[in-house]
Tab-separated table of C-alpha atoms in Angstrom:
chain	number	residue	atom	x	y	z
A	982	MET	CA	-24.005	5.025	-26.327
A	983	SER	CA	-24.824	4.545	-29.976
A	984	ARG	CA	-25.971	6.284	-33.060
A	985	ARG	CA	-27.969	4.090	-35.378
A	986	LEU	CA	-26.494	3.615	-38.830
A	987	PRO	CA	-27.211	0.539	-40.996
A	988	ILE	CA	-23.930	-0.556	-42.503
A	989	VAL	CA	-23.686	-4.158	-43.690
A	990	SER	CA	-25.578	-7.365	-43.099
A	991	LEU	CA	-24.299	-9.833	-40.545
A	992	VAL	CA	-23.607	-12.264	-43.373
A	993	ALA	CA	-21.423	-9.740	-45.175
A	994	LEU	CA	-19.668	-8.821	-41.959
A	995	ALA	CA	-18.899	-12.462	-41.166
A	996	ALA	CA	-17.588	-13.031	-44.673
A	997	ALA	CA	-15.333	-10.005	-44.471
A	998	LEU	CA	-13.930	-11.061	-41.126
A	999	ALA	CA	-13.288	-14.568	-42.393
A	1000	GLY	CA	-11.043	-13.169	-45.106
A	1001	CYS	CA	-8.902	-11.132	-42.744
A	1002	GLY	CA	-6.949	-13.994	-41.210
A	1003	GLY	CA	-5.037	-13.364	-38.024
A	1004	ASP	CA	-5.045	-9.626	-38.543
A	1005	ALA	CA	-8.822	-9.365	-38.268
A	1006	PRO	CA	-10.571	-6.267	-36.951
A	1007	MET	CA	-10.685	-6.020	-33.171
A	1008	SER	CA	-13.877	-5.577	-31.183
A	1009	ILE	CA	-14.492	-3.155	-28.343
A	1010	ALA	CA	-15.521	-6.288	-26.433
A	1011	ASP	CA	-11.838	-7.264	-26.439
A	1012	GLY	CA	-11.140	-4.648	-23.791
A	1013	PRO	CA	-10.857	-0.915	-23.107
A	1014	VAL	CA	-9.663	1.716	-25.566
A	1015	LEU	CA	-6.101	0.991	-26.645
A	1016	VAL	CA	-4.265	4.213	-27.560
A	1017	ASN	CA	-0.490	4.418	-27.233
A	1018	LEU	CA	0.544	8.041	-27.625
A	1019	ASP	CA	4.231	7.102	-27.666
A	1020	GLU	CA	3.798	5.372	-31.025
A	1021	PRO	CA	2.170	6.235	-34.353
A	1022	PRO	CA	-1.435	5.032	-34.543
A	1023	PRO	CA	-2.046	1.503	-35.851
A	1024	GLU	CA	-2.753	0.722	-39.474
A	1025	ARG	CA	-6.269	-0.488	-38.580
A	1026	LEU	CA	-8.737	1.799	-36.845
A	1027	SER	CA	-10.282	-1.115	-34.960
A	1028	HIS	CA	-6.990	-1.802	-33.171
A	1029	MET	CA	-7.532	1.312	-31.058
A	1030	ARG	CA	-10.866	-0.184	-29.931
A	1031	LEU	CA	-12.606	3.190	-30.020
A	1032	LEU	CA	-15.699	2.142	-31.974
A	1033	GLU	CA	-17.225	-0.599	-34.052
A	1034	TRP	CA	-20.119	-1.129	-36.392
A	1035	ASP	CA	-22.962	-3.305	-35.154
A	1036	ALA	CA	-24.628	-4.480	-38.346
A	1037	GLY	CA	-27.357	-6.412	-36.551
A	1038	ALA	CA	-28.456	-3.381	-34.539
A	1039	ALA	CA	-27.623	-1.013	-37.399
A	1040	SER	CA	-25.609	1.259	-35.125
A	1041	ILE	CA	-22.199	2.613	-34.267
A	1042	ARG	CA	-21.087	1.358	-30.888
A	1043	TYR	CA	-18.485	3.199	-28.855
A	1044	ASN	CA	-16.251	1.818	-26.152
A	1045	ASP	CA	-16.397	3.005	-22.547
A	1046	ARG	CA	-15.512	6.705	-22.146
A	1047	VAL	CA	-15.988	7.323	-25.878
A	1048	VAL	CA	-18.914	9.746	-25.877
A	1049	PRO	CA	-20.802	10.751	-29.066
A	1050	TYR	CA	-21.740	14.370	-29.714
A	1051	ASP	CA	-23.233	16.734	-32.288
A	1052	LEU	CA	-22.756	20.441	-33.015
A	1053	ASN	CA	-25.392	23.169	-33.110
A	1054	THR	CA	-24.036	24.438	-36.433
A	1055	PRO	CA	-21.809	21.821	-38.084
A	1056	LEU	CA	-19.105	22.295	-40.688
A	1057	PHE	CA	-20.408	21.620	-44.203
A	1058	SER	CA	-18.458	18.898	-46.041
A	1059	ASP	CA	-20.189	18.201	-49.365
A	1060	PHE	CA	-23.395	17.035	-47.622
A	1061	SER	CA	-21.574	14.160	-45.889
A	1062	LEU	CA	-23.165	12.850	-42.709
A	1063	LYS	CA	-20.972	12.691	-39.617
A	1064	ALA	CA	-20.728	10.748	-36.395
A	1065	ARG	CA	-18.503	12.422	-33.812
A	1066	ALA	CA	-17.177	11.199	-30.463
A	1067	ILE	CA	-14.680	12.153	-27.736
A	1068	TYR	CA	-12.554	9.763	-25.694
A	1069	VAL	CA	-10.946	10.862	-22.422
A	1070	PRO	CA	-8.738	8.414	-20.481
A	1071	GLU	CA	-9.751	7.175	-17.057
A	1072	GLY	CA	-8.679	9.619	-14.364
A	1073	GLN	CA	-8.511	12.580	-16.772
A	1074	THR	CA	-10.997	15.450	-17.004
A	1075	ILE	CA	-11.828	18.033	-19.636
A	1076	ALA	CA	-11.705	21.594	-18.281
A	1077	TYR	CA	-14.601	23.854	-19.220
A	1078	ALA	CA	-13.802	26.920	-21.339
A	1079	ALA	CA	-16.384	29.611	-22.017
A	1080	ASP	CA	-15.024	30.331	-25.489
A	1081	GLY	CA	-12.949	28.358	-27.927
A	1082	PRO	CA	-12.433	24.592	-27.726
A	1083	LEU	CA	-12.766	22.924	-24.353
A	1084	ASP	CA	-9.457	22.281	-22.598
A	1085	PHE	CA	-8.866	18.618	-23.380
A	1086	PRO	CA	-6.282	16.691	-21.333
A	1087	VAL	CA	-3.384	14.785	-22.849
A	1088	GLY	CA	-4.682	11.401	-23.966
A	1089	THR	CA	-7.902	12.745	-25.449
A	1090	VAL	CA	-8.917	11.312	-28.818
A	1091	ILE	CA	-11.549	12.938	-31.032
A	1092	VAL	CA	-12.987	10.775	-33.818
A	1093	LYS	CA	-15.193	11.920	-36.663
A	1094	THR	CA	-16.639	9.446	-39.149
A	1095	PHE	CA	-17.903	10.673	-42.526
A	1096	TYR	CA	-20.498	8.711	-44.454
A	1097	PHE	CA	-23.162	9.094	-47.122
A	1098	ALA	CA	-26.605	7.632	-47.644
A	1099	ASP	CA	-27.748	7.005	-51.201
A	1100	ASP	CA	-30.662	9.352	-50.487
A	1101	LEU	CA	-30.094	11.892	-47.723
A	1102	ARG	CA	-33.841	12.123	-47.204
A	1103	GLU	CA	-33.442	8.596	-45.773
A	1104	PRO	CA	-30.159	9.086	-43.885
A	1105	THR	CA	-30.197	5.679	-42.193
A	1106	GLU	CA	-30.709	3.648	-45.376
A	1107	ASN	CA	-28.011	2.353	-47.756
A	1108	VAL	CA	-25.145	3.956	-45.886
A	1109	ARG	CA	-21.637	4.109	-47.338
A	1110	LEU	CA	-18.806	4.656	-44.866
A	1111	ILE	CA	-16.051	6.865	-46.261
A	1112	GLU	CA	-13.493	7.880	-43.641
A	1113	THR	CA	-12.779	8.392	-39.960
A	1114	ARG	CA	-10.459	11.187	-38.875
A	1115	VAL	CA	-8.599	10.682	-35.616
A	1116	LEU	CA	-7.263	13.642	-33.632
A	1117	ARG	CA	-5.003	12.662	-30.699
A	1118	HIS	CA	-3.777	14.942	-27.924
A	1119	THR	CA	-0.209	13.896	-27.191
A	1120	ALA	CA	2.288	15.385	-24.747
A	1121	SER	CA	3.748	17.427	-27.617
A	1122	GLY	CA	0.388	18.599	-28.967
A	1123	TRP	CA	-2.390	17.380	-31.241
A	1124	ASP	CA	-1.811	15.138	-34.252
A	1125	ALA	CA	-4.257	14.107	-36.985
A	1126	TRP	CA	-4.634	10.804	-38.850
A	1127	PRO	CA	-7.021	9.859	-41.718
A	1128	TYR	CA	-8.496	6.350	-41.960
A	1129	ILE	CA	-10.362	5.116	-45.052
A	1130	TRP	CA	-13.069	2.436	-44.782
A	1131	ASN	CA	-13.161	-0.630	-46.993
A	1132	GLU	CA	-16.140	-1.212	-49.257
A	1133	GLU	CA	-17.643	-3.734	-46.854
A	1134	GLY	CA	-17.654	-1.225	-44.009
A	1135	THR	CA	-15.815	-3.671	-41.746
A	1136	GLU	CA	-12.508	-1.874	-41.233
A	1137	ALA	CA	-10.807	1.470	-41.812
A	1138	PHE	CA	-7.140	1.686	-42.736
A	1139	LEU	CA	-4.619	4.462	-42.138
A	1140	GLN	CA	-3.912	6.307	-45.382
A	1141	VAL	CA	-1.816	9.427	-44.875
A	1142	GLY	CA	-1.894	10.231	-48.596
A	1143	GLY	CA	-5.645	10.814	-48.608
A	1144	GLU	CA	-7.866	10.343	-51.628
A	1145	THR	CA	-10.425	12.081	-53.819
A	1146	ARG	CA	-13.463	10.133	-54.997
A	1147	ALA	CA	-16.651	10.883	-56.875
A	1148	ILE	CA	-19.688	10.175	-54.679
A	1149	THR	CA	-23.200	10.352	-56.126
A	1150	PHE	CA	-26.230	10.741	-53.870
A	1151	VAL	CA	-29.621	12.425	-53.604
A	1152	ASP	CA	-29.484	15.573	-51.487
A	1153	PRO	CA	-32.076	16.647	-48.863
A	1154	ALA	CA	-34.018	18.536	-51.543
A	1155	GLY	CA	-34.308	15.419	-53.740
A	1156	GLU	CA	-31.702	16.529	-56.298
A	1157	SER	CA	-29.059	14.108	-57.599
A	1158	ARG	CA	-25.551	15.325	-56.791
A	1159	THR	CA	-22.002	14.154	-57.376
A	1160	ALA	CA	-19.348	15.397	-54.989
A	1161	ASN	CA	-15.630	15.288	-55.686
A	1162	TYR	CA	-15.204	14.326	-52.075
A	1163	LEU	CA	-11.777	14.957	-50.532
A	1164	ILE	CA	-10.326	12.626	-47.932
A	1165	PRO	CA	-7.495	14.912	-46.850
A	1166	GLN	CA	-3.859	14.012	-46.804
A	1167	ARG	CA	-2.490	14.057	-43.307
A	1168	ASN	CA	-0.583	17.285	-44.004
A	1169	GLN	CA	-3.756	18.941	-45.305
A	1170	CYS	CA	-5.281	18.637	-41.837
A	1171	ARG	CA	-2.990	21.474	-40.804
A	1172	SER	CA	-4.653	23.911	-43.208
A	1173	CYS	CA	-7.811	23.918	-41.063
A	1174	HIS	CA	-6.628	22.829	-37.621
A	1175	GLU	CA	-3.487	24.948	-37.308
A	1176	ARG	CA	-3.461	27.955	-34.975
A	1177	LEU	CA	-0.819	30.461	-33.960
A	1178	VAL	CA	-0.400	30.016	-30.217
A	1179	GLY	CA	1.430	32.063	-27.610
A	1180	GLU	CA	3.992	34.821	-27.869
A	1181	GLY	CA	5.796	34.582	-31.165
A	1182	GLY	CA	2.910	32.693	-32.734
A	1183	SER	CA	4.130	29.094	-33.002
A	1184	ALA	CA	1.819	26.985	-35.197
A	1185	GLU	CA	-0.012	24.166	-33.417
A	1186	LEU	CA	-2.891	21.850	-34.327
A	1187	MET	CA	-6.111	22.424	-32.394
A	1188	PRO	CA	-9.651	20.973	-32.383
A	1189	ILE	CA	-12.256	23.115	-34.155
A	1190	GLY	CA	-15.796	22.076	-33.299
A	1191	PRO	CA	-16.028	20.931	-29.668
A	1192	ALA	CA	-16.442	24.285	-27.945
A	1193	ALA	CA	-19.033	24.829	-25.227
A	1194	ARG	CA	-21.223	27.060	-27.396
A	1195	HIS	CA	-21.365	24.434	-30.161
A	1196	LEU	CA	-21.910	21.518	-27.763
A	1197	ASN	CA	-24.639	23.200	-25.721
A	1198	ARG	CA	-27.553	21.113	-27.004
A	1199	ASP	CA	-29.283	17.797	-26.319
A	1200	TYR	CA	-28.108	14.461	-27.716
A	1201	PRO	CA	-30.218	11.272	-27.960
A	1202	TYR	CA	-28.129	8.968	-25.760
A	1203	ASP	CA	-29.187	5.378	-25.147
A	1204	GLY	CA	-30.544	6.387	-21.755
A	1205	GLY	CA	-32.532	9.288	-23.170
A	1206	ALA	CA	-31.916	12.796	-24.466
A	1207	ALA	CA	-29.655	14.980	-22.328
A	1208	ASN	CA	-27.599	18.140	-22.642
A	1209	GLN	CA	-24.198	17.126	-23.990
A	1210	LEU	CA	-22.141	19.266	-21.619
A	1211	GLN	CA	-24.140	18.171	-18.585
A	1212	HIS	CA	-23.834	14.562	-19.710
A	1213	LEU	CA	-20.034	14.816	-19.829
A	1214	ALA	CA	-20.048	16.441	-16.400
A	1215	ASP	CA	-22.311	13.719	-14.993
A	1216	LEU	CA	-19.861	11.110	-16.283
A	1217	GLY	CA	-17.041	12.857	-14.451
A	1218	MET	CA	-15.365	13.729	-17.747
A	1219	LEU	CA	-15.909	17.513	-17.676
A	1220	GLY	CA	-15.039	19.823	-14.815
A	1221	GLY	CA	-15.917	23.439	-14.062
A	1222	LEU	CA	-19.285	23.439	-15.827
A	1223	PRO	CA	-21.241	26.591	-14.861
A	1224	PRO	CA	-25.034	26.719	-14.440
A	1225	GLN	CA	-26.911	25.992	-17.647
A	1226	ASP	CA	-28.216	29.536	-18.063
A	1227	GLU	CA	-24.640	30.869	-18.050
A	1228	ILE	CA	-23.421	28.657	-20.895
A	1229	PRO	CA	-23.413	30.272	-24.354
A	1230	ALA	CA	-25.091	28.456	-27.237
A	1231	SER	CA	-24.489	28.912	-30.944
A	1232	TYR	CA	-27.399	28.943	-33.378
A	1233	ASP	CA	-29.076	25.614	-34.042
A	1234	PHE	CA	-28.719	25.260	-37.810
A	1235	ARG	CA	-31.463	22.636	-37.926
A	1236	ALA	CA	-33.924	25.538	-38.138
A	1237	VAL	CA	-32.287	26.653	-41.398
A	1238	ALA	CA	-31.900	23.123	-42.773
A	1239	GLU	CA	-35.539	22.255	-42.115
A	1240	ALA	CA	-37.334	25.471	-43.086
A	1241	GLY	CA	-34.840	27.245	-45.344
A	1242	ALA	CA	-32.771	30.378	-44.864
A	1243	MET	CA	-35.632	32.649	-45.890
A	1244	ALA	CA	-38.024	31.180	-43.320
A	1245	ILE	CA	-36.132	31.820	-40.084
A	1246	PRO	CA	-37.152	34.956	-38.137
A	1247	ALA	CA	-35.469	38.172	-39.226
A	1248	GLU	CA	-34.081	38.682	-35.729
A	1249	ASP	CA	-32.215	35.344	-36.008
A	1250	VAL	CA	-30.496	36.024	-39.323
A	1251	GLU	CA	-27.361	37.795	-38.090
A	1252	ARG	CA	-26.727	35.325	-35.280
A	1253	ALA	CA	-27.308	32.335	-37.562
A	1254	ALA	CA	-25.032	33.744	-40.260
A	1255	ARG	CA	-22.260	34.710	-37.857
A	1256	ASP	CA	-22.317	31.270	-36.252
A	1257	TYR	CA	-22.253	29.638	-39.686
A	1258	LEU	CA	-19.160	31.668	-40.595
A	1259	ASP	CA	-17.633	30.912	-37.202
A	1260	VAL	CA	-17.773	27.145	-37.816
A	1261	ASN	CA	-17.123	27.075	-41.552
A	1262	CYS	CA	-14.602	29.896	-41.972
A	1263	ALA	CA	-13.139	31.164	-38.692
A	1264	HIS	CA	-10.782	28.223	-38.217
A	1265	CYS	CA	-8.724	30.075	-40.866
A	1266	HIS	CA	-10.168	33.588	-40.755
A	1267	ALA	CA	-9.397	34.593	-37.172
A	1268	PRO	CA	-6.501	36.495	-35.585
A	1269	GLN	CA	-4.738	33.180	-34.867
A	1270	GLY	CA	-5.744	31.522	-38.146
A	1271	THR	CA	-3.528	31.087	-41.176
A	1272	GLN	CA	-5.761	33.040	-43.556
A	1273	GLY	CA	-6.659	35.593	-40.912
A	1274	VAL	CA	-3.052	36.678	-40.479
A	1275	THR	CA	-2.613	37.425	-44.178
A	1276	SER	CA	-6.098	38.702	-45.024
A	1277	GLN	CA	-6.990	40.437	-41.739
A	1278	LEU	CA	-10.543	39.198	-42.353
A	1279	PHE	CA	-11.835	37.850	-39.038
A	1280	LEU	CA	-15.028	35.787	-39.165
A	1281	HIS	CA	-15.162	34.434	-35.606
A	1282	HIS	CA	-18.554	34.916	-33.970
A	1283	ASP	CA	-17.490	37.582	-31.453
A	1284	ASN	CA	-15.482	39.840	-33.734
A	1285	ASP	CA	-16.958	43.304	-33.129
A	1286	ASP	CA	-14.780	45.210	-35.614
A	1287	PRO	CA	-16.974	45.841	-38.703
A	1288	PHE	CA	-13.973	46.480	-40.931
A	1289	ARG	CA	-12.231	43.226	-39.916
A	1290	LEU	CA	-15.553	41.473	-40.485
A	1291	GLY	CA	-15.272	42.619	-44.083
A	1292	ILE	CA	-17.556	45.659	-44.168
A	1293	CYS	CA	-16.249	47.838	-47.016
A	1294	LYS	CA	-12.891	46.089	-46.695
A	1295	ARG	CA	-10.752	45.395	-49.758
A	1296	PRO	CA	-9.337	41.868	-49.734
A	1297	GLY	CA	-5.729	41.147	-48.859
A	1298	SER	CA	-5.244	39.471	-52.241
A	1299	ALA	CA	-6.852	39.802	-55.654
A	1300	GLY	CA	-7.433	37.369	-58.490
A	1301	ALA	CA	-10.154	34.819	-59.157
A	1302	GLY	CA	-11.153	34.760	-55.495
A	1303	THR	CA	-12.790	38.185	-55.784
A	1304	GLY	CA	-15.248	37.221	-58.505
A	1305	GLY	CA	-14.582	40.648	-60.014
A	1306	ARG	CA	-15.854	42.382	-56.868
A	1307	THR	CA	-14.023	45.005	-54.856
A	1308	TYR	CA	-15.045	44.618	-51.195
A	1309	ASP	CA	-15.455	41.629	-48.901
A	1310	ILE	CA	-18.921	42.832	-47.828
A	1311	VAL	CA	-20.947	45.665	-49.319
A	1312	PRO	CA	-23.841	46.099	-46.858
A	1313	GLY	CA	-27.193	45.590	-48.547
A	1314	SER	CA	-25.578	44.314	-51.770
A	1315	PRO	CA	-24.799	40.592	-51.773
A	1316	ASP	CA	-24.072	40.625	-55.523
A	1317	GLU	CA	-21.237	43.094	-54.891
A	1318	SER	CA	-19.790	41.208	-51.903
A	1319	ILE	CA	-16.778	38.918	-52.281
A	1320	LEU	CA	-17.789	36.909	-49.211
A	1321	VAL	CA	-21.100	35.931	-50.835
A	1322	PHE	CA	-19.346	34.999	-54.076
A	1323	ARG	CA	-16.856	32.770	-52.288
A	1324	VAL	CA	-19.467	30.792	-50.347
A	1325	GLU	CA	-21.607	30.384	-53.480
A	1326	THR	CA	-19.023	29.519	-56.123
A	1327	THR	CA	-17.672	26.019	-56.777
A	1328	GLU	CA	-14.703	27.317	-58.779
A	1329	VAL	CA	-11.507	25.707	-57.488
A	1330	GLY	CA	-9.235	28.336	-55.971
A	1331	ALA	CA	-12.099	30.763	-55.418
A	1332	MET	CA	-14.578	28.858	-53.262
A	1333	MET	CA	-14.360	28.945	-49.506
A	1334	PRO	CA	-13.423	26.938	-47.593
A	1335	LEU	CA	-10.500	26.039	-49.875
A	1336	LEU	CA	-10.676	22.398	-48.756
A	1337	GLY	CA	-13.580	20.184	-47.785
A	1338	ARG	CA	-16.223	21.101	-50.317
A	1339	SER	CA	-16.784	20.786	-54.050
A	1340	LEU	CA	-20.514	21.589	-53.968
A	1341	GLN	CA	-22.435	24.663	-52.883
A	1342	HIS	CA	-24.119	24.410	-49.513
A	1343	ASP	CA	-27.442	25.799	-50.689
A	1344	GLU	CA	-28.943	26.788	-47.347
A	1345	GLY	CA	-25.643	28.051	-45.941
A	1346	ALA	CA	-25.031	30.219	-48.994
A	1347	ALA	CA	-28.636	31.456	-48.924
A	1348	LEU	CA	-28.234	32.380	-45.258
A	1349	ILE	CA	-25.093	34.467	-45.907
A	1350	ARG	CA	-26.773	36.144	-48.873
A	1351	ARG	CA	-29.837	37.019	-46.773
A	1352	TRP	CA	-27.622	38.379	-43.972
A	1353	VAL	CA	-25.701	40.726	-46.285
A	1354	ALA	CA	-28.917	41.799	-48.019
A	1355	SER	CA	-30.487	42.605	-44.633
A	1356	MET	CA	-27.726	45.052	-43.675
A	1357	GLU	CA	-28.406	48.743	-43.890
A	1358	PRO	CA	-27.157	49.750	-47.374
A	1359	GLN	CA	-23.825	51.481	-47.440
A	1360	VAL	CA	-21.689	52.918	-50.258
A	1361	CYS	CA	-18.102	51.669	-50.006
A	1362	ASP	CA	-15.369	53.956	-51.325
């Protein structure tokens, strides 16, 4: 399975390897995935043998049982491109869950690589690898580890302290942008991935994206396009999959990205907006999320309480995050709604999410604005 990404020339790759001495990057050809959950992860990403860059074929190659995937509506991260994959050990099976993340067995590793193209209108040209985040499911729970790629794109190194760097690129609309891109510190991973679990609400790390409703779409595998969930089931890596027509599916954001938020059918607006908030905000703003507990603003897709969704609700805290507005959502009035302000602003401390973006997601913000504007007007008092 591969996803084609031109990285470096074979000449550059050979030169980089020659300078690495005996501690050179490892290849997936050296053997199966090598993950020891009883020890901290290695300093070099390649030493887990999860993936490698094939410069000649201009593609990411994954080892056996490391399966790439995409999401219907992905999390926005300063326009970065992403390559995602799931590894499940031999003899282990993911259990299907109708809502929330799939039930991944101990030993699962989820990898997400972030990269930029110089011009996002040509996303497979002049690619710059930035980071790969590794989420491991150990016997004591999930842990998260950030790896930063070298300039040659030949190896990624563990860097728990993270990094912020200025990255300039041309966005999908042809506009030059510079992102203050955050590679999170290891501890910052908790701010998004932490959930309160069980009676008493102990805090545990959890995956965010790989839920059935987000994975229910086709992926262009080497053998041809196939539904991602069915593909995992066919590989013997996913159990309990119901019939296709019984599996929920979140909104495919490609319709918004390609045509614009104002072009999608009116009947799709609420679903598209709610699914956008579900992926981009509900990891914090949910009953088990860190921000949800304090704010009581719940943005998960199936919240059916209008007040907890923000309708005529005063925020749990004041300050710059309100933008001078009084209610989270004023139906019919996006310019009076705090939620719209927070997804549009790039002011540090006010923009949402708090981490992971320094730029406005134009189409995402336009979608939320259109959704609030489409609501039946209501006077909040």
